[in-house]
Amino acid sequence: MHAAERAEASQAEAEDAARAKRHAFEMNKLSKRLHREVGQAITDFNMIEDGDKVMVCMSGGKDSYGMLDILMNLQRRAPIQFEIVAVNLDQKQPGFPEHVLPEYLTKVGVPFRIEEQDTYSVVKRVVPEGKTTCSLCSRLRRGILYRVATELGCTKIALGHHRDDILQTMFMNMFFGSKMKGMPPKLVTDNGEHVVIRPMAYCREKDLATYAEHREFPIIPCNLCGSQEGLQRQQMREMINDWDTRFPGRVDNMFTALANIVPSHMMDRSLYPFATIKATGAPVPGGDIAFDEDEGCGDTPGAASTGLPGEASVSLASLRIRKAD
């Protein structure tokens, strides 16, 4: 090999090593961020308590793999003791690789149960061709998983929904259900028997996708709902992703808004006593500025110094207002 070729090969090796180092650094940062976000959600909503037995629902998708992986890591260093059992509902979809999840769960050393129920045939028989199968499939799956949780003595049921799922659900309920309703990080089931938690409520979907690729999870595609076109949730996903690309920060603000609700500035009479409120003569913290435009409404981003987008900071005391003739 000539000297020039050796130099070129050496340079290529150095570049490969540098890329590998950068990739390892970025993946380490990503892992820390996801673990921090899951830990924060668990703390904020008191999702997992000492002595809990957590049923981690495994679909075979990137989100449930990531949830199990992170919860197992947090379990090892948590200041409390809790158990984890992974549960997969084998819905008997044609071509479903039944060996993948048992092999993976055995490999990582987590207790698990595979529940076999042919809900696929039920859904295909009941739902007319061309109609979405999500609603019926979800109800059947939910009922089976609740039963399994009872049989296993689980105190919490962990689902792999993330931040994007929560926002998509909010917009679906607004656009198609006329409700301001999202997907809570923690709830009690309708029958009052189970507590459902969503430990990845603060995690971005794109981060989970990158993490799943890095961890080389054996992803199993869904051939029932995932293959349908024109789903409302898919429309919401595309809309939110478009906003996130064109307007950086907008999606973050929308998600933060879910935890900063002001009932007095909405229109739900069951949440605020609009019919009985009266003037008291005393200032109201956070009250309305009746005739003002919304703060920052329509202003140019970057024009403000107060932290609100485009808000012009003006002292009313500095204005001279002439009394009307």
Tab-separated table of C-alpha atoms in Angstrom:
chain	number	residue	atom	x	y	z
A	1	MET	CA	0.000	0.000	0.000
A	2	HIS	CA	1.356	3.397	-0.987
A	3	ALA	CA	1.923	6.085	1.601
A	4	ALA	CA	-0.955	8.172	0.220
A	5	GLU	CA	-3.336	5.215	0.483
A	6	ARG	CA	-2.217	4.496	4.034
A	7	ALA	CA	-2.756	8.119	4.985
A	8	GLU	CA	-6.212	8.099	3.417
A	9	ALA	CA	-7.146	4.882	5.228
A	10	SER	CA	-5.857	6.288	8.505
A	11	GLN	CA	-7.879	9.454	8.039
A	12	ALA	CA	-11.037	7.423	7.283
A	13	GLU	CA	-10.513	5.376	10.443
A	14	ALA	CA	-10.052	8.538	12.483
A	15	GLU	CA	-13.262	10.021	11.054
A	16	ASP	CA	-15.159	6.802	11.801
A	17	ALA	CA	-13.847	6.817	15.362
A	18	ALA	CA	-14.869	10.466	15.792
A	19	ARG	CA	-18.369	9.753	14.460
A	20	ALA	CA	-18.714	6.770	16.779
A	21	LYS	CA	-17.610	8.896	19.724
A	22	ARG	CA	-20.103	11.655	18.856
A	23	HIS	CA	-22.874	9.091	18.459
A	24	ALA	CA	-22.098	7.496	21.823
A	25	PHE	CA	-22.105	10.946	23.437
A	26	GLU	CA	-25.471	11.865	21.897
A	27	MET	CA	-27.026	8.523	22.860
A	28	ASN	CA	-25.805	8.912	26.411
A	29	LYS	CA	-27.390	12.368	26.568
A	30	LEU	CA	-30.631	11.003	25.110
A	31	SER	CA	-30.739	8.137	27.600
A	32	LYS	CA	-30.185	10.489	30.522
A	33	ARG	CA	-32.897	12.840	29.265
A	34	LEU	CA	-35.489	10.066	28.864
A	35	HIS	CA	-34.694	8.587	32.272
A	36	ARG	CA	-34.909	12.047	33.832
A	37	GLU	CA	-38.262	12.767	32.156
A	38	VAL	CA	-39.752	9.432	33.226
A	39	GLY	CA	-38.452	9.893	36.757
A	40	GLN	CA	-39.895	13.412	36.877
A	41	ALA	CA	-43.323	12.254	35.675
A	42	ILE	CA	-43.354	9.458	38.264
A	43	THR	CA	-42.496	11.988	40.986
A	44	ASP	CA	-44.865	14.740	39.834
A	45	PHE	CA	-47.903	12.448	39.754
A	46	ASN	CA	-46.850	9.949	42.443
A	47	MET	CA	-47.189	7.159	39.886
A	48	ILE	CA	-45.204	4.430	41.651
A	49	GLU	CA	-45.144	3.937	45.412
A	50	ASP	CA	-43.247	1.679	47.760
A	51	GLY	CA	-44.490	-1.907	47.477
A	52	ASP	CA	-46.255	-1.435	44.139
A	53	LYS	CA	-46.472	-4.214	41.590
A	54	VAL	CA	-46.446	-2.556	38.181
A	55	MET	CA	-47.899	-4.301	35.156
A	56	VAL	CA	-46.009	-2.979	32.123
A	57	CYS	CA	-48.170	-3.449	29.035
A	58	MET	CA	-46.054	-4.612	26.102
A	59	SER	CA	-47.331	-4.251	22.543
A	60	GLY	CA	-44.044	-4.963	20.814
A	61	GLY	CA	-43.763	-1.353	19.627
A	62	LYS	CA	-40.960	1.119	20.309
A	63	ASP	CA	-42.839	2.917	23.090
A	64	SER	CA	-43.568	-0.106	25.271
A	65	TYR	CA	-40.016	-1.427	24.817
A	66	GLY	CA	-38.634	1.944	25.868
A	67	MET	CA	-40.953	2.135	28.867
A	68	LEU	CA	-39.956	-1.305	30.129
A	69	ASP	CA	-36.253	-0.624	29.589
A	70	ILE	CA	-36.340	2.703	31.455
A	71	LEU	CA	-38.522	1.418	34.309
A	72	MET	CA	-36.197	-1.538	34.837
A	73	ASN	CA	-33.226	0.834	35.011
A	74	LEU	CA	-35.023	3.145	37.437
A	75	GLN	CA	-36.106	0.164	39.546
A	76	ARG	CA	-32.475	-0.737	40.211
A	77	ARG	CA	-31.627	2.674	41.664
A	78	ALA	CA	-34.972	3.870	43.053
A	79	PRO	CA	-35.181	4.723	46.772
A	80	ILE	CA	-38.333	2.588	46.979
A	81	GLN	CA	-39.035	-1.088	46.296
A	82	PHE	CA	-41.464	-2.065	43.539
A	83	GLU	CA	-42.001	-5.053	41.277
A	84	ILE	CA	-42.352	-5.156	37.508
A	85	VAL	CA	-44.197	-7.741	35.454
A	86	ALA	CA	-44.429	-7.401	31.674
A	87	VAL	CA	-47.693	-8.426	30.021
A	88	ASN	CA	-48.361	-8.880	26.323
A	89	LEU	CA	-51.773	-9.507	24.812
A	90	ASP	CA	-51.342	-11.801	21.806
A	91	GLN	CA	-54.399	-10.825	19.742
A	92	LYS	CA	-53.742	-13.531	17.152
A	93	GLN	CA	-53.040	-11.172	14.291
A	94	PRO	CA	-51.989	-13.070	11.159
A	95	GLY	CA	-48.217	-13.278	10.882
A	96	PHE	CA	-47.610	-12.102	14.449
A	97	PRO	CA	-44.141	-13.402	15.477
A	98	GLU	CA	-45.113	-15.080	18.754
A	99	HIS	CA	-41.530	-15.922	19.716
A	100	VAL	CA	-40.113	-12.383	19.679
A	101	LEU	CA	-41.438	-10.970	22.942
A	102	PRO	CA	-40.977	-14.109	25.090
A	103	GLU	CA	-37.378	-14.384	23.888
A	104	TYR	CA	-36.669	-10.720	24.578
A	105	LEU	CA	-38.349	-10.683	27.997
A	106	THR	CA	-36.499	-13.830	29.011
A	107	LYS	CA	-33.233	-12.287	27.843
A	108	VAL	CA	-33.650	-9.108	29.924
A	109	GLY	CA	-34.746	-11.129	32.954
A	110	VAL	CA	-38.148	-9.640	33.708
A	111	PRO	CA	-41.146	-11.716	34.865
A	112	PHE	CA	-43.766	-11.779	32.129
A	113	ARG	CA	-47.059	-13.203	30.980
A	114	ILE	CA	-48.311	-13.689	27.438
A	115	GLU	CA	-52.124	-13.586	27.356
A	116	GLU	CA	-53.551	-15.191	24.207
A	117	GLN	CA	-56.980	-13.897	23.128
A	118	ASP	CA	-58.242	-13.855	19.545
A	119	THR	CA	-59.588	-10.312	19.515
A	120	TYR	CA	-58.362	-9.887	15.933
A	121	SER	CA	-61.082	-12.173	14.548
A	122	VAL	CA	-63.731	-10.440	16.660
A	123	VAL	CA	-62.741	-6.996	15.407
A	124	LYS	CA	-62.553	-8.061	11.753
A	125	ARG	CA	-65.945	-9.772	12.025
A	126	VAL	CA	-67.762	-6.935	13.778
A	127	VAL	CA	-66.262	-3.816	12.182
A	128	PRO	CA	-67.399	-3.184	8.570
A	129	GLU	CA	-64.726	-3.111	5.901
A	130	GLY	CA	-63.250	0.366	5.564
A	131	LYS	CA	-64.182	1.473	9.082
A	132	THR	CA	-61.527	2.078	11.723
A	133	THR	CA	-60.959	-0.747	14.170
A	134	CYS	CA	-59.275	1.266	16.935
A	135	SER	CA	-62.261	1.826	19.226
A	136	LEU	CA	-63.464	-1.775	19.472
A	137	CYS	CA	-59.939	-3.171	19.567
A	138	SER	CA	-59.051	-0.797	22.394
A	139	ARG	CA	-62.123	-1.724	24.469
A	140	LEU	CA	-61.502	-5.443	24.095
A	141	ARG	CA	-57.827	-5.076	24.915
A	142	ARG	CA	-58.533	-2.875	27.925
A	143	GLY	CA	-60.987	-5.320	29.468
A	144	ILE	CA	-58.584	-8.244	29.090
A	145	LEU	CA	-55.630	-6.335	30.530
A	146	TYR	CA	-57.682	-5.199	33.537
A	147	ARG	CA	-58.593	-8.816	34.236
A	148	VAL	CA	-54.976	-9.915	33.957
A	149	ALA	CA	-53.890	-7.116	36.305
A	150	THR	CA	-56.336	-8.415	38.905
A	151	GLU	CA	-55.163	-12.005	38.478
A	152	LEU	CA	-51.522	-10.958	38.897
A	153	GLY	CA	-52.228	-8.756	41.909
A	154	CYS	CA	-50.852	-5.643	40.200
A	155	THR	CA	-51.430	-2.288	41.880
A	156	LYS	CA	-50.537	-0.145	38.851
A	157	ILE	CA	-50.982	-0.605	35.094
A	158	ALA	CA	-48.312	1.200	33.043
A	159	LEU	CA	-49.099	2.228	29.454
A	160	GLY	CA	-46.544	3.484	26.942
A	161	HIS	CA	-48.237	6.707	25.844
A	162	HIS	CA	-45.916	9.679	25.415
A	163	ARG	CA	-46.177	13.444	25.139
A	164	ASP	CA	-47.199	13.368	21.472
A	165	ASP	CA	-49.997	10.879	22.200
A	166	ILE	CA	-51.336	13.196	24.895
A	167	LEU	CA	-51.399	16.213	22.576
A	168	GLN	CA	-52.915	14.209	19.727
A	169	THR	CA	-55.691	13.020	22.026
A	170	MET	CA	-56.427	16.573	23.149
A	171	PHE	CA	-56.830	17.788	19.567
A	172	MET	CA	-58.888	14.739	18.570
A	173	ASN	CA	-61.290	15.477	21.417
A	174	MET	CA	-61.440	19.163	20.442
A	175	PHE	CA	-61.913	18.662	16.700
A	176	PHE	CA	-64.078	15.541	16.692
A	177	GLY	CA	-65.615	15.343	20.172
A	178	SER	CA	-66.149	19.021	21.099
A	179	LYS	CA	-64.367	18.519	24.421
A	180	MET	CA	-61.293	19.970	26.079
A	181	LYS	CA	-60.056	16.579	27.176
A	182	GLY	CA	-56.627	15.030	27.027
A	183	MET	CA	-54.958	11.852	28.224
A	184	PRO	CA	-54.030	12.108	31.923
A	185	PRO	CA	-50.698	10.787	33.207
A	186	LYS	CA	-52.526	8.964	35.994
A	187	LEU	CA	-56.146	7.884	36.398
A	188	VAL	CA	-58.470	5.449	38.122
A	189	THR	CA	-60.325	3.108	35.781
A	190	ASP	CA	-64.081	3.425	35.286
A	191	ASN	CA	-64.790	0.457	37.551
A	192	GLY	CA	-62.620	1.941	40.285
A	193	GLU	CA	-60.451	-1.169	40.543
A	194	HIS	CA	-57.187	-0.108	38.903
A	195	VAL	CA	-54.772	2.814	38.709
A	196	VAL	CA	-53.389	3.433	35.220
A	197	ILE	CA	-50.119	5.352	34.833
A	198	ARG	CA	-48.287	6.785	31.833
A	199	PRO	CA	-44.652	7.124	32.942
A	200	MET	CA	-43.539	8.534	29.574
A	201	ALA	CA	-45.965	11.455	29.619
A	202	TYR	CA	-43.051	13.933	29.345
A	203	CYS	CA	-41.152	12.073	26.584
A	204	ARG	CA	-41.106	13.067	22.920
A	205	GLU	CA	-41.970	10.404	20.373
A	206	LYS	CA	-38.959	11.193	18.201
A	207	ASP	CA	-36.664	10.696	21.197
A	208	LEU	CA	-38.238	7.306	21.900
A	209	ALA	CA	-37.829	6.316	18.250
A	210	THR	CA	-34.124	7.195	18.342
A	211	TYR	CA	-33.700	5.386	21.661
A	212	ALA	CA	-35.403	2.257	20.305
A	213	GLU	CA	-33.101	2.226	17.284
A	214	HIS	CA	-30.048	2.677	19.486
A	215	ARG	CA	-31.115	-0.088	21.873
A	216	GLU	CA	-32.011	-2.351	18.917
A	217	PHE	CA	-35.381	-3.393	20.309
A	218	PRO	CA	-37.038	-6.171	18.239
A	219	ILE	CA	-39.991	-4.081	17.047
A	220	ILE	CA	-43.193	-5.909	16.071
A	221	PRO	CA	-45.430	-3.936	13.663
A	222	CYS	CA	-49.199	-3.777	14.243
A	223	ASN	CA	-51.084	-5.137	11.237
A	224	LEU	CA	-54.510	-4.280	12.603
A	225	CYS	CA	-54.682	-0.561	13.368
A	226	GLY	CA	-51.239	0.529	12.219
A	227	SER	CA	-51.981	-0.353	8.609
A	228	GLN	CA	-55.155	1.741	8.324
A	229	GLU	CA	-55.099	4.962	6.355
A	230	GLY	CA	-56.841	8.240	7.103
A	231	LEU	CA	-57.010	7.749	10.858
A	232	GLN	CA	-57.910	10.847	12.897
A	233	ARG	CA	-54.901	10.279	15.149
A	234	GLN	CA	-52.610	10.195	12.120
A	235	GLN	CA	-54.048	13.531	10.991
A	236	MET	CA	-53.305	15.018	14.409
A	237	ARG	CA	-49.782	13.569	14.360
A	238	GLU	CA	-49.047	15.155	10.989
A	239	MET	CA	-50.472	18.512	12.096
A	240	ILE	CA	-48.427	18.605	15.305
A	241	ASN	CA	-45.241	17.479	13.554
A	242	ASP	CA	-45.736	20.210	10.955
A	243	TRP	CA	-46.123	22.839	13.677
A	244	ASP	CA	-43.071	21.520	15.491
A	245	THR	CA	-41.027	21.887	12.302
A	246	ARG	CA	-42.293	25.300	11.224
A	247	PHE	CA	-42.770	26.909	14.627
A	248	PRO	CA	-40.131	25.689	17.104
A	249	GLY	CA	-41.392	25.861	20.665
A	250	ARG	CA	-45.092	25.835	19.804
A	251	VAL	CA	-45.617	22.165	20.677
A	252	ASP	CA	-43.669	22.589	23.920
A	253	ASN	CA	-45.929	25.500	24.881
A	254	MET	CA	-49.078	23.545	24.053
A	255	PHE	CA	-47.980	20.665	26.230
A	256	THR	CA	-47.059	22.990	29.102
A	257	ALA	CA	-50.480	24.629	28.780
A	258	LEU	CA	-52.139	21.339	29.736
A	259	ALA	CA	-50.771	21.846	33.255
A	260	ASN	CA	-51.595	25.572	33.397
A	261	ILE	CA	-55.370	25.726	33.063
A	262	VAL	CA	-57.290	28.799	34.266
A	263	PRO	CA	-60.948	27.722	34.753
A	264	SER	CA	-62.135	31.332	35.201
A	265	HIS	CA	-60.969	32.088	31.667
A	266	MET	CA	-62.671	29.158	30.015
A	267	MET	CA	-66.427	28.539	29.587
A	268	ASP	CA	-67.181	25.414	31.611
A	269	ARG	CA	-69.861	26.378	34.156
A	270	SER	CA	-69.268	23.156	36.079
A	271	LEU	CA	-65.683	24.207	36.807
A	272	TYR	CA	-66.264	27.877	37.610
A	273	PRO	CA	-69.310	29.639	39.140
A	274	PHE	CA	-69.860	32.212	36.384
A	275	ALA	CA	-73.535	32.637	37.302
A	276	THR	CA	-72.826	33.743	40.869
A	277	ILE	CA	-69.652	35.812	40.646
A	278	LYS	CA	-69.962	39.452	41.716
A	279	ALA	CA	-67.699	42.449	41.954
A	280	THR	CA	-66.102	42.667	45.396
A	281	GLY	CA	-64.042	45.800	45.048
A	282	ALA	CA	-60.892	43.834	45.806
A	283	PRO	CA	-58.173	43.023	43.247
A	284	VAL	CA	-58.268	39.501	41.831
A	285	PRO	CA	-54.842	37.869	41.267
A	286	GLY	CA	-54.609	36.696	37.676
A	287	GLY	CA	-57.906	38.363	36.900
A	288	ASP	CA	-59.087	39.595	33.538
A	289	ILE	CA	-57.927	42.776	31.827
A	290	ALA	CA	-61.317	43.282	30.290
A	291	PHE	CA	-60.615	45.503	27.304
A	292	ASP	CA	-57.048	44.489	26.504
A	293	GLU	CA	-55.967	42.287	23.652
A	294	ASP	CA	-54.434	38.967	24.679
A	295	GLU	CA	-50.845	39.399	25.756
A	296	GLY	CA	-48.518	39.215	22.795
A	297	CYS	CA	-51.370	38.629	20.368
A	298	GLY	CA	-50.150	39.255	16.836
A	299	ASP	CA	-46.929	40.963	17.864
A	300	THR	CA	-43.632	40.239	16.254
A	301	PRO	CA	-41.664	37.503	18.049
A	302	GLY	CA	-38.532	38.823	19.637
A	303	ALA	CA	-39.912	42.312	20.235
A	304	ALA	CA	-40.483	41.696	23.919
A	305	SER	CA	-38.272	41.858	26.951
A	306	THR	CA	-40.801	40.424	29.413
A	307	GLY	CA	-40.701	36.783	28.307
A	308	LEU	CA	-44.050	36.812	26.525
A	309	PRO	CA	-43.877	36.486	22.716
A	310	GLY	CA	-43.810	39.913	21.167
A	311	GLU	CA	-45.346	41.686	24.181
A	312	ALA	CA	-44.611	45.411	24.286
A	313	SER	CA	-43.782	46.462	27.834
A	314	VAL	CA	-45.566	49.792	28.405
A	315	SER	CA	-46.010	51.624	31.713
A	316	LEU	CA	-49.526	53.066	31.949
A	317	ALA	CA	-48.227	55.735	34.318
A	318	SER	CA	-46.031	57.086	31.525
A	319	LEU	CA	-49.001	57.642	29.193
A	320	ARG	CA	-50.907	60.891	29.087
A	321	ILE	CA	-54.538	60.250	28.294
A	322	ARG	CA	-56.650	63.300	27.424
A	323	LYS	CA	-60.130	63.326	28.801
A	324	ALA	CA	-62.756	63.070	26.095
A	325	ASP	CA	-64.597	66.296	25.227
